[in-house]
């Protein structure tokens, strides 16, 4: 009998002071008989006379509620209510309590809002951190790519691991020096942007060829291109590699001229020799190489005619078995005295001449 | 690199308490609270997390353009802005932030005012 439910002042006070909301309803009618202050704060409608669990205030599904309670189980439902402007996420658990002949429904109202708020905050924070990590990673990759452009990968790894690099001596290496004839003149005759694009295209192609031939581009200085073979990994055939690189670069420029308005003419000098490779600079890194072979290659390049490759005698000795070379008149090379020099003409299956452009170009 | 306030005050492990406390204060305020009447809880917590993280140099960084863009339609008054900064100051003091750090944060927030307060 619902009317038999009576609480004395002490018990009412006790139920008001517990940490959860409590609603006690009649069974089987579901009329609300008692609610403590916490439950009332969440559902002000409970104060109405005749409020029922399945009514507008709580909105329990009466059939489902009855089924659960009759089976002796708890009926659970999650509810969102807004108190002032704060969304509260509540879990309501209804259970049946029997005393003798009478039975009641006890509904416990627990507030999970803080947990939900924390969950949202963690979600928000992790998303932020993940995003930050992604952009840091991208940034790092960009920086790495830039550094790999200016130094060999093995040197970069050393720098990354130890923070410093030690200069390395390479006894067996070959150097290529290449530049363009009349480039300065070209740059004033044409649109500067077009010239730079041109140079960029050509050097990028050289880089690809160098990589393919196992050579390293060391640097470009204006229109000059400096590459080396035999470092950082020693290669017994460094002279052959650099000679193939030289030939392929000249052939590339020839072929390019067939289809491009701007005509480029390059000249190349090759020399072997011991070199020292090192990162130079603290804030601005440059990987550079030093050694007499570099100067010699540079002098030979200056002596070469357009689309010619000149090599030193030491280079000739290494190449003569596999390449076609032509002796030149002995020439006085600045800083080196009179030198026998050779012109590189080709190798088996490859000459500097290229077939005419296909029709239609 | 100098450690950010975010790191010096214990990273997210400590800062999350500031976020929740500030969130409570903002909601309880009758001046700034109404701006959040129709915002759901997750979005609001997200906002406060990013906000505190931003002002303390944590993993959030919004340019002035973005700040202006997201606040433009909200019609935030000067009064609401002042209330918000006041509440934040109160929260930081409650959590034992050093006076000079509170000042640093307040100065940084006030510099964002033109991008947040609606132009009359």
Coordinates of C-alpha atoms in Angstrom, one line a residue:
Chain A
X1 CA 0.0 0.0 0.0
X2 CA 1.6 3.3 -1.0
X3 CA 0.1 5.1 1.9
X4 CA 1.9 3.0 4.3
X5 CA 5.2 4.4 3.3
X6 CA 6.2 6.9 5.9
X7 CA 9.6 8.3 6.9
X8 CA 10.4 9.9 10.2
X9 CA 12.4 13.1 10.2
X10 CA 15.6 11.2 11.1
X11 CA 15.4 8.8 8.2
X12 CA 14.5 11.6 5.8
X13 CA 17.5 13.5 6.9
X14 CA 19.7 10.4 6.5
X15 CA 18.5 9.8 2.9
X16 CA 19.1 13.5 2.1
X17 CA 22.7 13.3 3.2
X18 CA 23.8 10.4 1.1
X19 CA 26.0 11.1 -1.9
X20 CA 23.6 9.9 -4.5
X21 CA 20.1 10.9 -5.6
X22 CA 17.4 8.6 -4.3
X23 CA 13.8 8.1 -5.5
X24 CA 11.4 5.7 -3.8
X25 CA 8.3 4.7 -5.7
X26 CA 5.4 2.5 -5.1
X27 CA 5.2 -0.9 -6.6
X28 CA 3.5 -1.8 -8.9
X29 CA 2.0 1.6 -9.5
X30 CA 5.3 3.5 -9.8
X31 CA 3.9 6.6 -8.0
X32 CA 6.8 8.6 -6.5
X33 CA 6.6 8.5 -2.7
X34 CA 9.9 10.0 -1.8
X35 CA 12.9 11.7 -3.4
X36 CA 15.9 13.2 -1.6
X37 CA 17.3 16.6 -2.3
X38 CA 19.9 15.4 -4.8
X39 CA 17.3 13.6 -6.9
X40 CA 15.1 16.7 -6.7
X41 CA 18.0 18.9 -7.9
X42 CA 18.4 16.8 -11.0
X43 CA 14.6 16.3 -11.6
X44 CA 12.7 19.3 -10.3
X45 CA 9.5 17.7 -11.7
X46 CA 9.6 15.1 -9.0
X47 CA 8.1 17.7 -6.6
X48 CA 4.8 17.5 -8.6
X49 CA 2.0 15.7 -7.0
X50 CA 1.3 12.4 -8.8
X51 CA 4.7 12.1 -10.4
X52 CA 5.3 8.6 -11.7
X53 CA 8.5 6.8 -12.7
X54 CA 7.1 6.2 -16.2
X55 CA 5.7 9.8 -16.4
X56 CA 7.1 12.9 -18.1
X57 CA 9.7 13.6 -15.4
X58 CA 11.9 10.5 -15.7
X59 CA 10.4 9.0 -18.8
X60 CA 11.0 5.3 -17.9
X61 CA 9.6 2.8 -20.3
X62 CA 7.0 1.2 -18.1
X63 CA 6.9 -2.2 -19.8
X64 CA 10.6 -2.6 -19.7
X65 CA 10.9 -1.4 -16.2
X66 CA 8.2 -3.8 -15.0
X67 CA 9.8 -6.7 -16.9
X68 CA 13.2 -6.2 -15.4
X69 CA 11.9 -5.7 -11.8
X70 CA 9.7 -8.8 -12.0
X71 CA 12.7 -10.8 -13.2
X72 CA 14.5 -9.6 -10.1
X73 CA 17.0 -7.5 -12.1
X74 CA 18.0 -3.9 -12.0
X75 CA 16.7 -1.5 -14.6
X76 CA 19.4 0.9 -15.8
X77 CA 19.0 3.9 -17.9
X78 CA 21.4 6.8 -18.8
X79 CA 19.8 10.3 -18.9
X80 CA 21.2 13.7 -19.9
X81 CA 19.7 16.7 -18.1
X82 CA 20.7 20.3 -18.1
X83 CA 21.0 22.0 -14.7
X84 CA 21.3 25.6 -15.4
X85 CA 23.6 25.5 -18.4
X86 CA 25.5 22.5 -17.4
X87 CA 24.8 19.2 -19.1
X88 CA 24.7 16.4 -16.5
X89 CA 25.1 12.9 -17.4
X90 CA 23.2 10.6 -15.0
X91 CA 22.8 6.9 -14.6
X92 CA 19.5 5.8 -13.0
X93 CA 19.3 2.3 -11.5
X94 CA 15.9 1.0 -10.4
X95 CA 15.7 -2.0 -8.2
X96 CA 12.7 -3.7 -6.4
X97 CA 12.8 -3.8 -2.6
X98 CA 10.4 -6.0 -0.7
X99 CA 9.5 -5.9 3.0
X100 CA 7.0 -8.5 4.0
X101 CA 3.9 -8.0 1.8
X102 CA 4.8 -4.7 0.5
X103 CA 7.2 -3.8 -2.3
X104 CA 8.8 -0.5 -3.4
X105 CA 11.0 0.6 -6.3
X106 CA 14.3 2.3 -5.2
X107 CA 15.9 4.4 -7.9
X108 CA 19.5 5.5 -7.4
X109 CA 20.6 8.5 -9.4
X110 CA 24.4 8.6 -9.8
X111 CA 26.1 11.5 -11.5
X112 CA 28.8 10.6 -14.1
X113 CA 29.3 14.1 -15.4
X114 CA 32.8 14.6 -14.0
X115 CA 33.9 11.3 -15.6
X116 CA 32.4 12.4 -18.9
X117 CA 34.1 15.8 -18.7
X118 CA 37.4 14.2 -18.0
X119 CA 36.9 11.8 -20.8
X120 CA 36.2 14.6 -23.2
X121 CA 39.2 16.5 -22.0
X122 CA 41.5 13.6 -22.4
X123 CA 40.1 13.1 -25.9
X124 CA 40.6 16.7 -26.8
X125 CA 44.1 16.8 -25.4
X126 CA 45.3 13.6 -27.1
X127 CA 44.0 14.9 -30.4
X128 CA 46.0 18.0 -29.9
X129 CA 49.1 16.2 -29.0
X130 CA 48.7 13.8 -31.9
X131 CA 48.3 16.7 -34.3
X132 CA 51.3 18.3 -32.9
X133 CA 53.3 15.1 -33.3
X134 CA 52.3 14.9 -36.9
X135 CA 53.4 18.4 -37.7
X136 CA 56.7 17.9 -35.8
X137 CA 57.3 14.7 -37.7
X138 CA 56.7 16.5 -41.0
X139 CA 59.0 19.3 -39.9
X140 CA 61.7 16.8 -39.0
X141 CA 61.4 15.1 -42.3
X142 CA 61.7 18.4 -44.1
X143 CA 64.8 19.3 -42.2
X144 CA 66.3 15.9 -42.8
X145 CA 65.7 16.2 -46.5
X146 CA 67.4 19.5 -46.6
X147 CA 70.4 18.1 -44.8
X148 CA 70.6 15.1 -47.1
X149 CA 70.8 17.6 -49.9
X150 CA 74.0 19.0 -48.7
X151 CA 75.8 16.0 -47.3
X152 CA 76.1 12.2 -48.0
X153 CA 73.7 10.1 -46.0
X154 CA 76.4 8.3 -44.0
X155 CA 77.8 11.7 -42.9
X156 CA 74.3 12.9 -42.0
X157 CA 73.8 9.7 -39.8
X158 CA 77.1 10.4 -38.1
X159 CA 76.0 14.0 -37.4
X160 CA 72.7 12.9 -36.1
X161 CA 74.1 10.2 -33.8
X162 CA 77.1 12.0 -32.4
X163 CA 76.3 15.6 -33.0
X164 CA 79.7 16.1 -34.8
X165 CA 81.4 14.6 -37.7
X166 CA 85.1 13.8 -38.2
X167 CA 86.8 14.8 -41.4
X168 CA 87.5 11.7 -43.4
X169 CA 90.3 11.1 -45.8
X170 CA 89.5 9.1 -48.9
X171 CA 92.7 8.0 -50.8
X172 CA 90.8 6.7 -53.8
X173 CA 88.3 9.2 -55.2
X174 CA 87.6 10.9 -58.5
X175 CA 86.3 14.4 -59.0
X176 CA 84.1 15.9 -61.6
X177 CA 83.9 19.6 -62.3
X178 CA 81.3 20.9 -64.8
X179 CA 80.2 24.3 -65.8
X180 CA 78.3 26.1 -68.6
X181 CA 80.0 28.1 -71.3
X182 CA 78.7 31.6 -71.5
X183 CA 76.2 31.2 -68.7
X184 CA 76.8 34.7 -67.4
X185 CA 75.9 36.0 -70.8
X186 CA 72.9 33.7 -71.0
X187 CA 71.6 35.0 -67.7
X188 CA 71.4 38.6 -68.9
X189 CA 69.9 37.7 -72.2
X190 CA 67.0 35.6 -70.9
X191 CA 64.4 36.0 -68.2
X192 CA 66.2 35.2 -64.9
X193 CA 63.4 33.0 -63.8
X194 CA 63.6 30.9 -67.0
X195 CA 67.3 30.6 -66.6
X196 CA 67.1 29.4 -63.0
X197 CA 64.4 26.9 -63.9
X198 CA 66.6 25.7 -66.7
X199 CA 69.6 25.3 -64.4
X200 CA 67.5 23.7 -61.8
X201 CA 66.1 21.1 -64.3
X202 CA 69.6 20.3 -65.6
X203 CA 71.2 20.0 -62.1
X204 CA 68.3 17.8 -60.9
X205 CA 68.9 15.5 -63.9
X206 CA 72.6 15.4 -63.1
X207 CA 71.7 14.5 -59.5
X208 CA 69.6 11.6 -60.7
X209 CA 72.4 10.4 -63.0
X210 CA 75.0 10.8 -60.3
X211 CA 72.9 8.7 -57.9
X212 CA 72.5 6.0 -60.6
X213 CA 76.2 5.9 -61.2
X214 CA 77.0 5.8 -57.5
X215 CA 78.5 9.3 -57.4
X216 CA 77.8 12.1 -54.9
X217 CA 76.9 15.6 -55.9
X218 CA 78.9 17.7 -53.5
X219 CA 77.7 21.2 -54.3
X220 CA 76.8 23.6 -57.1
X221 CA 78.4 27.0 -57.2
X222 CA 76.4 29.2 -59.6
X223 CA 76.4 27.3 -62.8
X224 CA 79.2 25.0 -61.7
X225 CA 78.5 21.4 -60.6
X226 CA 80.9 19.4 -58.5
X227 CA 80.5 15.7 -58.0
X228 CA 82.7 13.0 -56.6
X229 CA 82.9 9.2 -56.7
X230 CA 84.7 6.8 -54.2
X231 CA 83.2 8.5 -51.1
X232 CA 81.7 8.2 -48.6
X233 CA 81.7 4.5 -49.5
X234 CA 84.9 3.4 -51.2
X235 CA 84.4 2.2 -54.7
X236 CA 87.2 0.4 -56.7
X237 CA 85.7 1.6 -60.0
X238 CA 85.4 5.3 -59.0
X239 CA 87.2 6.5 -62.1
X240 CA 84.9 4.6 -64.4
X241 CA 81.9 5.8 -62.5
X242 CA 82.8 9.5 -62.7
X243 CA 83.7 9.1 -66.4
X244 CA 80.3 7.6 -67.1
X245 CA 78.6 10.4 -65.1
X246 CA 80.5 12.9 -67.2
X247 CA 79.5 11.3 -70.5
X248 CA 75.9 11.0 -69.5
X249 CA 75.7 14.6 -68.3
X250 CA 77.1 15.8 -71.7
X251 CA 74.7 13.6 -73.6
X252 CA 71.8 14.8 -71.4
X253 CA 72.6 18.4 -72.2
X254 CA 72.9 17.6 -76.0
X255 CA 69.6 15.9 -76.0
X256 CA 67.9 18.6 -74.1
X257 CA 69.2 21.2 -76.5
X258 CA 67.3 19.5 -79.3
X259 CA 63.9 20.4 -77.7
X260 CA 64.7 23.5 -75.7
X261 CA 64.9 27.1 -76.8
X262 CA 67.8 27.9 -74.4
X263 CA 70.9 26.2 -75.7
X264 CA 73.3 25.1 -73.0
X265 CA 76.9 24.0 -73.5
X266 CA 78.8 22.5 -70.7
X267 CA 82.4 21.5 -70.3
X268 CA 83.9 19.0 -67.9
X269 CA 87.1 18.2 -66.2
X270 CA 87.9 14.9 -64.4
X271 CA 90.8 14.1 -62.1
X272 CA 91.4 11.4 -59.5
X273 CA 93.1 12.0 -56.2
X274 CA 92.9 11.7 -52.5
X275 CA 90.3 14.0 -50.9
X276 CA 89.3 15.0 -47.4
X277 CA 85.5 15.2 -46.9
X278 CA 84.1 17.1 -44.0
X279 CA 81.2 19.1 -42.7
X280 CA 82.2 22.7 -42.5
X281 CA 80.4 25.2 -40.3
X282 CA 78.5 25.1 -37.0
X283 CA 75.3 26.9 -37.7
X284 CA 75.3 26.7 -41.5
X285 CA 76.4 23.2 -42.5
X286 CA 78.2 22.6 -45.7
X287 CA 79.7 19.3 -46.7
X288 CA 82.8 20.0 -48.7
X289 CA 85.8 18.2 -50.1
X290 CA 89.4 19.3 -50.2
X291 CA 92.4 18.0 -52.2
X292 CA 94.7 18.7 -55.1
X293 CA 92.5 16.6 -57.4
X294 CA 89.7 19.1 -57.0
X295 CA 91.9 22.0 -58.3
X296 CA 93.2 19.9 -61.1
X297 CA 89.6 18.9 -62.2
X298 CA 88.7 22.5 -62.1
X299 CA 91.6 23.7 -64.2
X300 CA 90.9 20.9 -66.8
X301 CA 87.3 22.0 -67.0
X302 CA 88.4 25.6 -67.7
X303 CA 90.6 24.3 -70.5
X304 CA 87.9 22.2 -72.1
X305 CA 85.9 23.3 -75.1
X306 CA 82.1 23.3 -75.2
X307 CA 80.7 19.8 -74.7
X308 CA 84.2 18.4 -74.1
X309 CA 85.4 16.3 -71.2
X310 CA 89.1 16.6 -70.3
X311 CA 90.9 14.2 -68.0
X312 CA 94.3 14.2 -66.3
X313 CA 97.0 11.7 -67.1
X314 CA 96.3 9.8 -63.8
X315 CA 92.7 9.5 -64.9
X316 CA 93.7 8.3 -68.3
X317 CA 95.7 5.5 -66.8
X318 CA 92.6 4.3 -65.0
X319 CA 90.3 4.7 -67.9
X320 CA 92.3 3.6 -70.9
X321 CA 91.2 -0.1 -70.7
X322 CA 87.5 0.7 -70.9
X323 CA 87.2 4.1 -72.6
X324 CA 88.2 5.8 -75.8
X325 CA 90.5 8.7 -75.1
X326 CA 92.4 11.1 -77.3
X327 CA 95.7 12.6 -76.3
X328 CA 95.9 16.4 -76.4
X329 CA 98.9 18.6 -76.8
X330 CA 100.8 19.0 -73.6
X331 CA 99.4 22.0 -71.8
X332 CA 100.6 24.2 -69.1
X333 CA 98.1 23.9 -66.3
X334 CA 98.0 26.7 -63.9
X335 CA 99.4 25.6 -60.5
X336 CA 100.4 22.2 -61.9
X337 CA 102.9 23.0 -64.7
X338 CA 103.0 21.2 -68.1
X339 CA 100.6 18.3 -68.1
X340 CA 99.6 15.7 -70.6
X341 CA 95.9 15.8 -70.9
X342 CA 93.3 13.6 -72.6
X343 CA 89.9 14.1 -74.1
X344 CA 87.3 11.5 -73.2
X345 CA 85.4 10.4 -76.3
X346 CA 83.4 7.4 -75.3
X347 CA 83.2 3.8 -74.1
X348 CA 81.7 0.6 -75.4
X349 CA 78.1 1.3 -76.4
X350 CA 78.3 5.0 -75.6
X351 CA 79.7 8.0 -77.4
X352 CA 79.2 11.7 -76.8
X353 CA 77.4 11.9 -80.1
X354 CA 73.7 11.4 -80.0
X355 CA 71.4 10.4 -82.7
X356 CA 69.4 13.2 -84.3
X357 CA 66.2 14.2 -82.6
X358 CA 63.2 12.1 -83.6
X359 CA 61.1 13.6 -86.3
X360 CA 58.3 15.9 -85.1
X361 CA 60.5 17.9 -82.7
Chain B
X1 CA 64.8 26.1 -25.4
X2 CA 63.0 27.6 -22.4
X3 CA 60.5 25.3 -20.8
X4 CA 56.9 26.5 -21.3
X5 CA 54.6 27.3 -18.4
X6 CA 52.7 24.2 -19.4
X7 CA 55.8 22.0 -18.8
X8 CA 56.9 23.8 -15.7
X9 CA 53.5 23.3 -14.1
X10 CA 53.6 19.6 -14.6
X11 CA 52.3 19.2 -18.1
X12 CA 48.8 17.8 -18.7
X13 CA 48.9 15.8 -15.5
X14 CA 48.5 18.9 -13.5
X15 CA 47.1 21.3 -16.0
X16 CA 43.9 19.3 -16.4
X17 CA 42.8 20.3 -13.0
X18 CA 43.1 23.9 -14.0
X19 CA 41.0 23.2 -17.0
X20 CA 38.2 21.6 -15.1
X21 CA 38.2 24.3 -12.4
X22 CA 38.1 27.1 -15.0
X23 CA 35.4 25.3 -16.9
X24 CA 33.3 25.1 -13.7
X25 CA 33.8 28.8 -13.0
X26 CA 32.9 29.8 -16.5
X27 CA 29.7 27.9 -16.4
X28 CA 28.7 29.2 -13.1
X29 CA 29.2 32.8 -14.1
X30 CA 26.1 34.6 -15.2
X31 CA 28.1 36.9 -17.4
X32 CA 30.0 34.4 -19.5
X33 CA 27.9 31.3 -18.8
X34 CA 25.1 32.2 -21.2
X35 CA 27.6 32.1 -24.2
X36 CA 27.7 28.3 -23.5
X37 CA 24.0 27.7 -23.1
X38 CA 23.7 25.9 -26.4
X39 CA 27.2 24.3 -26.5
X40 CA 27.4 20.6 -25.6
X41 CA 29.7 19.5 -22.8
X42 CA 32.3 17.8 -25.0
X43 CA 32.7 20.8 -27.2
X44 CA 33.0 23.1 -24.3
X45 CA 35.6 21.0 -22.5
X46 CA 37.5 20.8 -25.8
X47 CA 37.4 24.6 -26.0
X48 CA 38.7 25.0 -22.4
X49 CA 41.4 22.4 -22.8
X50 CA 42.7 24.1 -26.0
X51 CA 42.4 27.5 -24.4
X52 CA 44.4 26.7 -21.3
X53 CA 46.9 24.8 -23.4
X54 CA 47.3 27.7 -25.7
X55 CA 47.8 30.3 -22.9
X56 CA 50.3 28.2 -21.1
X57 CA 52.3 27.2 -24.2
X58 CA 51.1 23.6 -24.4
X59 CA 50.4 21.7 -27.5
X60 CA 48.0 24.1 -29.1
X61 CA 48.7 27.1 -31.2
X62 CA 46.1 29.3 -32.7
X63 CA 47.0 32.2 -34.9
X64 CA 45.2 35.5 -34.3
X65 CA 43.4 34.9 -37.6
X66 CA 41.9 31.7 -36.3
X67 CA 41.0 33.2 -33.0
X68 CA 39.2 36.0 -34.8
X69 CA 37.4 33.6 -37.1
X70 CA 36.1 31.3 -34.4
X71 CA 34.9 34.2 -32.1
X72 CA 33.5 36.5 -34.7
X73 CA 29.9 35.2 -34.7
X74 CA 29.7 34.9 -30.9
X75 CA 29.3 38.6 -30.2
X76 CA 31.5 38.6 -27.1
X77 CA 31.3 41.7 -25.1
X78 CA 34.1 43.5 -23.3
X79 CA 32.3 42.7 -20.0
X80 CA 32.4 39.0 -20.8
X81 CA 36.0 39.1 -21.8
X82 CA 36.9 40.9 -18.6
X83 CA 34.9 38.4 -16.6
X84 CA 36.7 35.5 -18.3
X85 CA 40.1 36.9 -17.7
X86 CA 39.2 37.6 -14.1
X87 CA 38.0 34.0 -13.6
X88 CA 41.1 32.6 -15.1
X89 CA 43.3 34.8 -12.9
X90 CA 41.3 33.6 -9.9
X91 CA 41.8 29.9 -11.0
X92 CA 45.5 30.3 -11.6
X93 CA 46.0 31.9 -8.2
X94 CA 44.0 29.1 -6.6
X95 CA 46.2 26.5 -8.1
X96 CA 49.3 28.2 -6.7
X97 CA 50.7 29.8 -9.9
X98 CA 53.5 32.3 -9.2
X99 CA 52.4 35.9 -9.5
X100 CA 54.9 36.6 -12.3
X101 CA 53.5 33.6 -14.3
X102 CA 50.0 34.8 -13.7
X103 CA 51.0 38.2 -15.0
X104 CA 52.6 36.6 -18.1
X105 CA 49.5 34.6 -18.9
X106 CA 47.2 37.6 -18.3
X107 CA 49.3 39.8 -20.6
X108 CA 49.3 37.3 -23.3
X109 CA 45.5 36.9 -23.1
X110 CA 44.9 40.6 -23.1
X111 CA 46.9 40.9 -26.2
X112 CA 44.4 38.6 -27.9
X113 CA 41.5 40.8 -26.9
X114 CA 41.1 42.5 -30.3
X115 CA 40.6 39.1 -31.9
X116 CA 38.0 37.9 -29.4
X117 CA 35.8 40.8 -28.4
X118 CA 33.3 41.7 -31.0
X119 CA 33.8 45.1 -32.6
X120 CA 31.1 47.5 -31.7

